[in-house]
CSV table of C-alpha atoms in Angstrom, one decimal:
chain,number,residue,atom,x,y,z
A,1,UNK,CA,16.2,11.6,13.7
A,2,UNK,CA,15.2,14.8,12.0
A,3,UNK,CA,17.5,17.7,12.5
A,4,UNK,CA,20.9,17.6,14.3
A,5,UNK,CA,21.4,21.2,15.5
A,6,UNK,CA,20.8,21.5,19.2
A,7,UNK,CA,21.1,24.6,21.3
A,8,UNK,CA,24.2,23.4,23.0
A,9,UNK,CA,25.2,26.7,24.5
A,10,UNK,CA,22.2,26.6,26.9
A,11,UNK,CA,23.9,23.8,28.9
A,12,UNK,CA,27.3,25.4,29.3
A,13,UNK,CA,28.7,28.2,31.5
A,14,UNK,CA,30.1,31.3,29.9
A,15,UNK,CA,33.7,30.1,30.5
A,16,UNK,CA,33.0,26.7,28.9
A,17,UNK,CA,31.4,28.4,25.9
A,18,UNK,CA,34.4,30.6,25.5
A,19,UNK,CA,36.7,27.6,25.7
A,20,UNK,CA,34.6,25.8,23.0
A,21,UNK,CA,34.8,28.9,20.7
A,22,UNK,CA,38.6,29.3,21.1
A,23,UNK,CA,39.4,25.6,20.9
A,24,UNK,CA,40.1,24.4,17.3
A,25,UNK,CA,37.3,22.2,16.0
A,26,UNK,CA,38.6,18.7,15.5
A,27,UNK,CA,36.8,18.5,12.2
A,28,UNK,CA,39.0,21.5,11.0
A,29,UNK,CA,42.4,21.3,9.5
A,30,UNK,CA,45.1,24.0,9.6
A,31,UNK,CA,43.8,27.5,9.1
A,32,UNK,CA,40.2,26.5,9.8
A,33,UNK,CA,39.9,24.3,6.6
A,34,UNK,CA,37.6,21.4,6.7
A,35,UNK,CA,39.2,18.0,7.3
A,36,UNK,CA,39.3,15.4,4.6
A,37,UNK,CA,36.8,13.2,6.5
A,38,UNK,CA,34.3,16.0,6.8
A,39,UNK,CA,34.7,17.0,3.1
A,40,UNK,CA,34.1,13.4,2.2
A,41,UNK,CA,31.0,13.2,4.3
A,42,UNK,CA,29.6,16.4,2.7
A,43,UNK,CA,30.3,15.1,-0.8
A,44,UNK,CA,28.6,11.8,0.0
A,45,UNK,CA,25.5,13.6,1.4
A,46,UNK,CA,25.2,15.7,-1.8
A,47,UNK,CA,25.8,12.5,-3.8
A,48,UNK,CA,22.9,10.8,-2.1
A,49,UNK,CA,20.6,13.8,-2.6
A,50,UNK,CA,21.6,14.1,-6.3
A,51,UNK,CA,21.1,10.3,-6.8
A,52,UNK,CA,17.7,10.3,-5.2
A,53,UNK,CA,16.5,13.4,-7.2
A,54,UNK,CA,17.8,11.8,-10.5
A,55,UNK,CA,16.2,8.4,-9.9
A,56,UNK,CA,12.9,9.9,-8.7
A,57,UNK,CA,12.9,12.2,-11.7
A,58,UNK,CA,13.7,9.3,-14.0
A,59,UNK,CA,11.0,7.0,-12.7
A,60,UNK,CA,8.3,9.7,-13.0
A,61,UNK,CA,9.3,10.7,-16.5
A,62,UNK,CA,9.8,7.1,-17.6
A,63,UNK,CA,6.4,6.0,-16.3
A,64,UNK,CA,4.8,9.0,-18.1
A,65,UNK,CA,6.7,8.0,-21.3
A,66,UNK,CA,5.4,4.4,-21.2
A,67,UNK,CA,1.8,5.2,-20.3
A,68,UNK,CA,1.1,8.3,-22.3
A,69,UNK,CA,-0.7,7.6,-25.6
A,70,UNK,CA,1.3,10.3,-27.4
A,71,UNK,CA,4.6,8.7,-26.5
A,72,UNK,CA,5.3,5.0,-26.1
A,73,UNK,CA,1.5,4.4,-26.0
A,74,UNK,CA,1.2,1.5,-23.6
A,75,UNK,CA,-1.7,2.7,-21.3
A,76,UNK,CA,-1.9,-0.2,-19.0
A,77,UNK,CA,-1.0,1.1,-15.5
A,78,UNK,CA,-2.0,-2.2,-13.6
A,79,UNK,CA,0.3,-4.2,-15.9
A,80,UNK,CA,3.2,-1.7,-15.5
A,81,UNK,CA,2.8,-1.7,-11.7
A,82,UNK,CA,2.7,-5.5,-11.6
A,83,UNK,CA,5.9,-5.7,-13.6
A,84,UNK,CA,7.5,-3.3,-11.1
A,85,UNK,CA,6.2,-5.4,-8.1
A,86,UNK,CA,7.4,-8.7,-9.7
A,87,UNK,CA,10.8,-7.3,-10.4
A,88,UNK,CA,11.2,-5.7,-7.0
A,89,UNK,CA,9.9,-8.8,-5.2
A,90,UNK,CA,12.5,-11.0,-7.0
A,91,UNK,CA,15.4,-8.6,-6.3
A,92,UNK,CA,14.4,-8.0,-2.7
A,93,UNK,CA,14.2,-11.8,-2.1
A,94,UNK,CA,17.8,-12.2,-3.5
A,95,UNK,CA,19.1,-9.3,-1.3
A,96,UNK,CA,17.4,-10.6,1.9
A,97,UNK,CA,17.6,-14.4,1.5
A,98,UNK,CA,20.4,-15.2,-0.9
A,99,UNK,CA,23.0,-12.3,-0.5
A,100,UNK,CA,21.8,-11.4,3.0
A,101,UNK,CA,22.5,-7.7,2.5
A,102,UNK,CA,19.9,-6.9,5.1
A,103,UNK,CA,18.3,-9.1,7.7
A,104,UNK,CA,14.6,-10.1,7.5
A,105,UNK,CA,12.3,-8.8,10.2
A,106,UNK,CA,11.0,-11.4,12.7
A,107,UNK,CA,7.3,-11.5,11.8
A,108,UNK,CA,4.5,-14.0,12.5
A,109,UNK,CA,1.8,-15.0,10.0
A,110,UNK,CA,-0.8,-13.4,12.3
A,111,UNK,CA,1.1,-10.1,12.3
A,112,UNK,CA,1.7,-10.3,8.5
A,113,UNK,CA,-2.0,-10.8,7.8
A,114,UNK,CA,-3.2,-8.1,10.2
A,115,UNK,CA,-0.5,-5.5,9.5
A,116,UNK,CA,1.3,-6.0,6.2
A,117,UNK,CA,-1.6,-7.2,4.1
A,118,UNK,CA,-3.7,-4.1,4.7
A,119,UNK,CA,-0.7,-1.9,4.0
A,120,UNK,CA,0.0,-3.9,0.8
A,121,UNK,CA,-3.6,-3.4,-0.3
A,122,UNK,CA,-3.4,0.4,0.1
A,123,UNK,CA,0.0,0.5,-1.6
A,124,UNK,CA,-1.3,-1.4,-4.6
A,125,UNK,CA,-4.2,0.9,-4.9
A,126,UNK,CA,-2.0,4.0,-4.5
A,127,UNK,CA,0.4,2.8,-7.2
A,128,UNK,CA,-2.4,1.8,-9.6
A,129,UNK,CA,-4.2,5.1,-9.4
A,130,UNK,CA,-1.1,7.3,-9.5
A,131,UNK,CA,0.3,5.5,-12.6
A,132,UNK,CA,-3.2,5.7,-14.2
A,133,UNK,CA,-3.2,9.5,-13.7
A,134,UNK,CA,-0.2,9.8,-16.0
A,135,UNK,CA,-2.4,8.8,-18.9
A,136,UNK,CA,-4.7,11.9,-18.4
A,137,UNK,CA,-2.6,14.6,-16.7
A,138,UNK,CA,0.7,16.4,-17.3
A,139,UNK,CA,3.7,15.6,-15.2
A,140,UNK,CA,3.7,19.2,-13.8
A,141,UNK,CA,0.1,19.2,-12.8
A,142,UNK,CA,0.5,15.8,-11.0
A,143,UNK,CA,3.4,17.2,-9.0
A,144,UNK,CA,1.2,20.1,-8.0
A,145,UNK,CA,-1.6,17.8,-6.9
A,146,UNK,CA,0.9,15.8,-4.8
A,147,UNK,CA,1.3,18.9,-2.6
A,148,UNK,CA,-1.9,17.7,-1.0
A,149,UNK,CA,-0.1,14.8,0.7
A,150,UNK,CA,0.5,16.6,4.0
A,151,UNK,CA,-3.2,17.6,4.1
A,152,UNK,CA,-4.3,14.0,3.5
A,153,UNK,CA,-1.8,12.6,6.1
A,154,UNK,CA,-2.8,15.1,8.7
A,155,UNK,CA,-6.6,14.7,8.2
A,156,UNK,CA,-6.4,10.9,8.3
A,157,UNK,CA,-4.1,11.1,11.3
A,158,UNK,CA,-6.7,13.2,13.1
A,159,UNK,CA,-9.5,10.7,12.1
A,160,UNK,CA,-7.4,7.8,13.4
A,161,UNK,CA,-6.4,9.8,16.5
A,162,UNK,CA,-2.7,9.7,15.7
A,163,UNK,CA,-2.6,13.5,15.4
A,164,UNK,CA,-4.1,16.0,17.7
A,165,UNK,CA,-6.4,18.6,16.1
A,166,UNK,CA,-4.9,22.1,16.0
A,167,UNK,CA,-6.6,25.1,14.5
A,168,UNK,CA,-3.3,26.6,13.4
A,169,UNK,CA,-2.3,23.3,11.6
A,170,UNK,CA,-5.7,23.0,10.0
A,171,UNK,CA,-5.5,26.6,8.7
A,172,UNK,CA,-2.1,25.7,7.2
A,173,UNK,CA,-3.8,22.7,5.5
A,174,UNK,CA,-6.5,24.9,4.2
A,175,UNK,CA,-3.9,27.3,2.7
A,176,UNK,CA,-2.2,24.3,0.9
A,177,UNK,CA,-5.6,23.1,-0.4
A,178,UNK,CA,-6.4,26.6,-1.7
A,179,UNK,CA,-3.0,26.8,-3.5
A,180,UNK,CA,-3.6,23.4,-5.2
A,181,UNK,CA,-7.2,24.6,-6.1
A,182,UNK,CA,-5.8,27.7,-7.7
A,183,UNK,CA,-3.2,25.6,-9.6
A,184,UNK,CA,-6.0,23.3,-10.8
A,185,UNK,CA,-8.1,26.3,-11.9
A,186,UNK,CA,-5.2,27.5,-14.0
A,187,UNK,CA,-4.5,24.0,-15.5
A,188,UNK,CA,-4.7,24.3,-19.4
A,189,UNK,CA,-5.5,20.6,-19.9
A,190,UNK,CA,-7.7,19.9,-16.9
A,191,UNK,CA,-9.1,16.3,-16.9
A,192,UNK,CA,-11.6,15.5,-14.1
A,193,UNK,CA,-11.0,11.7,-14.3
A,194,UNK,CA,-7.3,12.2,-14.0
A,195,UNK,CA,-7.7,14.5,-11.0
A,196,UNK,CA,-10.0,11.9,-9.3
A,197,UNK,CA,-7.4,9.2,-9.9
A,198,UNK,CA,-4.5,11.3,-8.5
A,199,UNK,CA,-6.5,12.5,-5.5
A,200,UNK,CA,-7.5,8.8,-4.8
A,201,UNK,CA,-3.8,7.8,-5.0
A,202,UNK,CA,-2.9,10.6,-2.5
A,203,UNK,CA,-5.7,9.4,-0.1
A,204,UNK,CA,-4.6,5.8,-0.3
A,205,UNK,CA,-1.0,6.6,0.2
A,206,UNK,CA,-1.7,8.9,3.1
A,207,UNK,CA,-3.8,6.2,4.7
A,208,UNK,CA,-1.0,3.7,4.2
A,209,UNK,CA,1.5,6.0,5.9
A,210,UNK,CA,-0.8,6.4,8.9
A,211,UNK,CA,-1.4,2.7,9.1
A,212,UNK,CA,2.3,2.0,9.0
A,213,UNK,CA,2.5,4.0,12.3
A,214,UNK,CA,-0.4,2.2,13.8
A,215,UNK,CA,0.2,-1.3,12.7
A,216,UNK,CA,4.0,-1.6,12.6
A,217,UNK,CA,5.9,1.3,14.1
A,218,UNK,CA,3.8,1.2,17.3
A,219,UNK,CA,4.7,-2.4,17.7
A,220,UNK,CA,8.4,-1.6,17.4
A,221,UNK,CA,8.7,-3.0,13.8
A,222,UNK,CA,10.5,-0.8,11.2
A,223,UNK,CA,11.0,-1.8,7.6
A,224,UNK,CA,13.7,-0.3,5.4
A,225,UNK,CA,12.9,0.0,1.7
A,226,UNK,CA,14.4,-3.4,0.9
A,227,UNK,CA,12.6,-5.4,3.7
A,228,UNK,CA,9.5,-3.3,2.9
A,229,UNK,CA,9.6,-4.6,-0.7
A,230,UNK,CA,10.4,-8.1,0.5
A,231,UNK,CA,7.2,-8.2,2.5
A,232,UNK,CA,4.9,-5.8,0.8
A,233,UNK,CA,5.7,-6.2,-3.0
A,234,UNK,CA,4.5,-9.8,-3.3
A,235,UNK,CA,1.3,-8.8,-1.4
A,236,UNK,CA,0.8,-5.9,-3.9
A,237,UNK,CA,1.3,-8.3,-6.8
A,238,UNK,CA,-1.5,-10.6,-5.6
A,239,UNK,CA,-3.9,-7.7,-5.0
A,240,UNK,CA,-3.2,-6.2,-8.5
A,241,UNK,CA,-3.7,-9.6,-10.2
A,242,UNK,CA,-7.5,-9.6,-9.6
A,243,UNK,CA,-8.3,-6.3,-11.3
A,244,UNK,CA,-5.8,-7.0,-14.0
A,245,UNK,CA,-7.6,-10.2,-15.0
A,246,UNK,CA,-10.8,-8.3,-15.6
A,247,UNK,CA,-9.6,-4.9,-16.7
A,248,UNK,CA,-6.4,-5.2,-18.7
A,249,UNK,CA,-5.8,-8.8,-19.5
A,250,UNK,CA,-8.7,-9.1,-22.0
A,251,UNK,CA,-7.4,-6.0,-23.9
A,252,UNK,CA,-3.9,-7.2,-23.9
A,253,UNK,CA,-5.0,-10.6,-25.2
A,254,UNK,CA,-6.8,-9.0,-28.1
A,255,UNK,CA,-3.5,-7.2,-29.0
A,256,UNK,CA,-1.7,-10.3,-30.2
A,257,UNK,CA,0.8,-8.1,-32.0
A,258,UNK,CA,2.2,-6.8,-28.7
A,259,UNK,CA,5.7,-8.2,-27.8
A,260,UNK,CA,7.2,-7.6,-24.4
A,261,UNK,CA,10.0,-5.0,-24.7
A,262,UNK,CA,12.6,-6.3,-22.2
A,263,UNK,CA,14.8,-3.2,-22.6
A,264,UNK,CA,12.1,-0.7,-21.9
A,265,UNK,CA,10.3,-2.5,-19.0
A,266,UNK,CA,13.6,-4.0,-17.6
A,267,UNK,CA,15.3,-0.6,-17.3
A,268,UNK,CA,12.0,1.0,-16.0
A,269,UNK,CA,11.7,-1.6,-13.3
A,270,UNK,CA,15.4,-1.3,-12.4
A,271,UNK,CA,15.0,2.4,-12.0
A,272,UNK,CA,12.0,1.8,-9.7
A,273,UNK,CA,14.0,-0.6,-7.5
A,274,UNK,CA,17.0,1.7,-7.5
A,275,UNK,CA,14.8,4.5,-6.3
A,276,UNK,CA,13.9,2.5,-3.2
A,277,UNK,CA,17.6,1.9,-2.5
A,278,UNK,CA,18.3,5.6,-2.9
A,279,UNK,CA,15.6,6.4,-0.4
A,280,UNK,CA,17.3,4.0,2.0
A,281,UNK,CA,20.6,5.7,1.6
A,282,UNK,CA,19.3,9.2,1.7
A,283,UNK,CA,17.2,8.9,4.8
A,284,UNK,CA,19.7,6.5,6.5
A,285,UNK,CA,22.8,8.6,5.8
A,286,UNK,CA,21.3,12.1,6.1
A,287,UNK,CA,17.7,12.7,7.4
A,288,UNK,CA,14.1,12.7,6.5
A,289,UNK,CA,14.2,16.5,6.4
A,290,UNK,CA,16.9,16.4,3.7
A,291,UNK,CA,14.6,14.2,1.7
A,292,UNK,CA,11.7,16.7,2.1
A,293,UNK,CA,14.0,19.6,0.9
A,294,UNK,CA,15.3,17.4,-2.0
A,295,UNK,CA,11.7,16.6,-2.9
A,296,UNK,CA,10.9,20.3,-3.3
A,297,UNK,CA,13.9,20.7,-5.6
A,298,UNK,CA,12.7,17.6,-7.6
A,299,UNK,CA,9.2,18.9,-8.0
A,300,UNK,CA,10.3,22.3,-9.4
A,301,UNK,CA,12.8,20.5,-11.8
A,302,UNK,CA,9.9,18.2,-13.0
A,303,UNK,CA,7.7,21.2,-13.6
A,304,UNK,CA,10.5,22.9,-15.6
A,305,UNK,CA,11.2,19.7,-17.5
A,306,UNK,CA,7.5,19.2,-18.2
A,307,UNK,CA,7.2,22.7,-19.6
A,308,UNK,CA,10.5,22.9,-21.6
A,309,UNK,CA,11.0,19.3,-22.9
A,310,UNK,CA,7.6,17.5,-22.9
A,311,UNK,CA,6.0,20.8,-23.9
A,312,UNK,CA,3.2,20.7,-21.3
A,313,UNK,CA,1.5,24.0,-20.8
A,314,UNK,CA,2.3,25.6,-17.5
A,315,UNK,CA,0.3,28.8,-16.9
A,316,UNK,CA,1.1,31.7,-14.5
A,317,UNK,CA,-2.0,30.7,-12.4
A,318,UNK,CA,-0.5,27.2,-12.2
A,319,UNK,CA,2.7,28.5,-10.8
A,320,UNK,CA,1.1,31.0,-8.4
A,321,UNK,CA,-1.2,28.3,-7.0
A,322,UNK,CA,1.6,25.8,-6.6
A,323,UNK,CA,3.9,28.5,-5.0
A,324,UNK,CA,1.2,29.2,-2.4
A,325,UNK,CA,0.8,25.4,-1.7
A,326,UNK,CA,4.6,25.1,-1.6
A,327,UNK,CA,4.8,27.8,1.1
A,328,UNK,CA,2.2,26.0,3.1
A,329,UNK,CA,4.0,22.7,2.8
A,330,UNK,CA,7.3,24.4,3.7
A,331,UNK,CA,5.8,25.9,6.8
A,332,UNK,CA,4.3,22.5,7.8
A,333,UNK,CA,7.6,20.8,7.5
A,334,UNK,CA,9.3,23.6,9.5
A,335,UNK,CA,6.7,23.2,12.3
A,336,UNK,CA,7.2,19.5,12.4
A,337,UNK,CA,11.0,20.0,12.6
A,338,UNK,CA,10.6,22.4,15.5
A,339,UNK,CA,8.3,20.0,17.3
A,340,UNK,CA,10.8,17.2,16.9
A,341,UNK,CA,13.7,19.4,18.1
A,342,UNK,CA,11.7,20.5,21.2
A,343,UNK,CA,10.9,16.8,21.9
A,344,UNK,CA,14.5,15.8,21.6
A,345,UNK,CA,15.6,18.7,23.9
A,346,UNK,CA,13.0,17.7,26.4
A,347,UNK,CA,14.2,14.1,26.2
A,348,UNK,CA,17.8,15.2,26.8
A,349,UNK,CA,16.8,17.4,29.6
A,350,UNK,CA,15.0,14.5,31.3
A,351,UNK,CA,18.0,12.3,30.8
A,352,UNK,CA,20.2,15.0,32.4
A,353,UNK,CA,17.8,15.3,35.3
A,354,UNK,CA,17.7,11.6,35.8
A,355,UNK,CA,21.5,11.4,35.7
A,356,UNK,CA,21.8,14.3,38.2
A,357,UNK,CA,19.3,12.5,40.5
A,358,UNK,CA,21.3,9.3,40.3
A,359,UNK,CA,24.5,11.1,41.1
A,360,UNK,CA,22.9,12.9,44.0
A,361,UNK,CA,21.5,9.7,45.4
A,362,UNK,CA,24.9,8.0,45.0
A,363,UNK,CA,26.6,10.9,46.9
A,364,UNK,CA,24.0,10.8,49.7
A,365,UNK,CA,24.6,7.0,50.0
A,366,UNK,CA,28.3,7.6,50.2
A,367,UNK,CA,27.9,10.3,52.8
A,368,UNK,CA,25.6,8.1,54.9
A,369,UNK,CA,28.2,5.3,54.7
A,370,UNK,CA,30.9,7.8,55.8
A,371,UNK,CA,28.9,9.0,58.7
A,372,UNK,CA,28.2,5.4,59.8
A,373,UNK,CA,31.9,4.6,59.7
A,374,UNK,CA,32.7,7.7,61.7
A,375,UNK,CA,30.1,6.9,64.4
A,376,UNK,CA,31.3,3.3,64.5
A,377,UNK,CA,34.9,4.4,65.0
């Protein structure tokens, strides 16, 4: 559940509020200091955030290093994605079936074919295109283009009737798009094909997220990152195999001198899998909002890293455009958070009304019983 702050004072009398203020918080020690348990929880939360930022940062930079022709020079995005999927499928199987770290979801073959397979297809296309974009575009510019994700998710959600059309939200989406357009205009090494690949990846990923809501969440099925990989990764591997046979396998076959670097690809795949576990910990132990905020920090760090270490050119127009898009994304996340808070408050209010109704009904029943006893006597 996003956001934990509720306007608790609304439901208390003035005397009760005063009592809450003057009573020492049980999470506090002597002198108002935080208790050891709360400090531990805060430290753990920051650890989850730092771990997720580090691993997400590492996977993006590592993929760029492998695929870029000026670095490791192995420009085979389908092959790299297949290695990731094979590795993640194997580890997910061990964690679910052998070590039983998480329980598998009860799922029929019919549900798997109608729900998981389409999601797996979209996921494989998203990963293929996003990894391909690293060959043509800088890390910083790719992060700027990813700011279009809320635009794609909202637009596709409206098309699939999962989101209601609101002129205010659409205006916000337009502002994000304008910001990304300005960033693209200021890109020093603009590559049209790379932009098409990244925009395609955003579109497929957004469609996948909407379909997860339609095909799985609406049916009461939720997949954490481990069970998601357990069901989806093998499906992705199969879908990627067909284009790989025709696109990359002939080229790799000609390069007979190539030897599989177990250290590079093993550690790269391990980072990709660890990132999924970090997502599980971050969202499970904190909230999705925390992950969104951490994502903003990660994007700015990647832009700084791309400019200072990789020596990618980042222009003032780039930064101005991305800052505009960033403000739009921030406002969108804020609006979603307020909507979720309002929904949660409404739910609690309804529960309170229902409880009051039950108590009133119970009291009336008791009064009726008492009156009957009196008349009987």
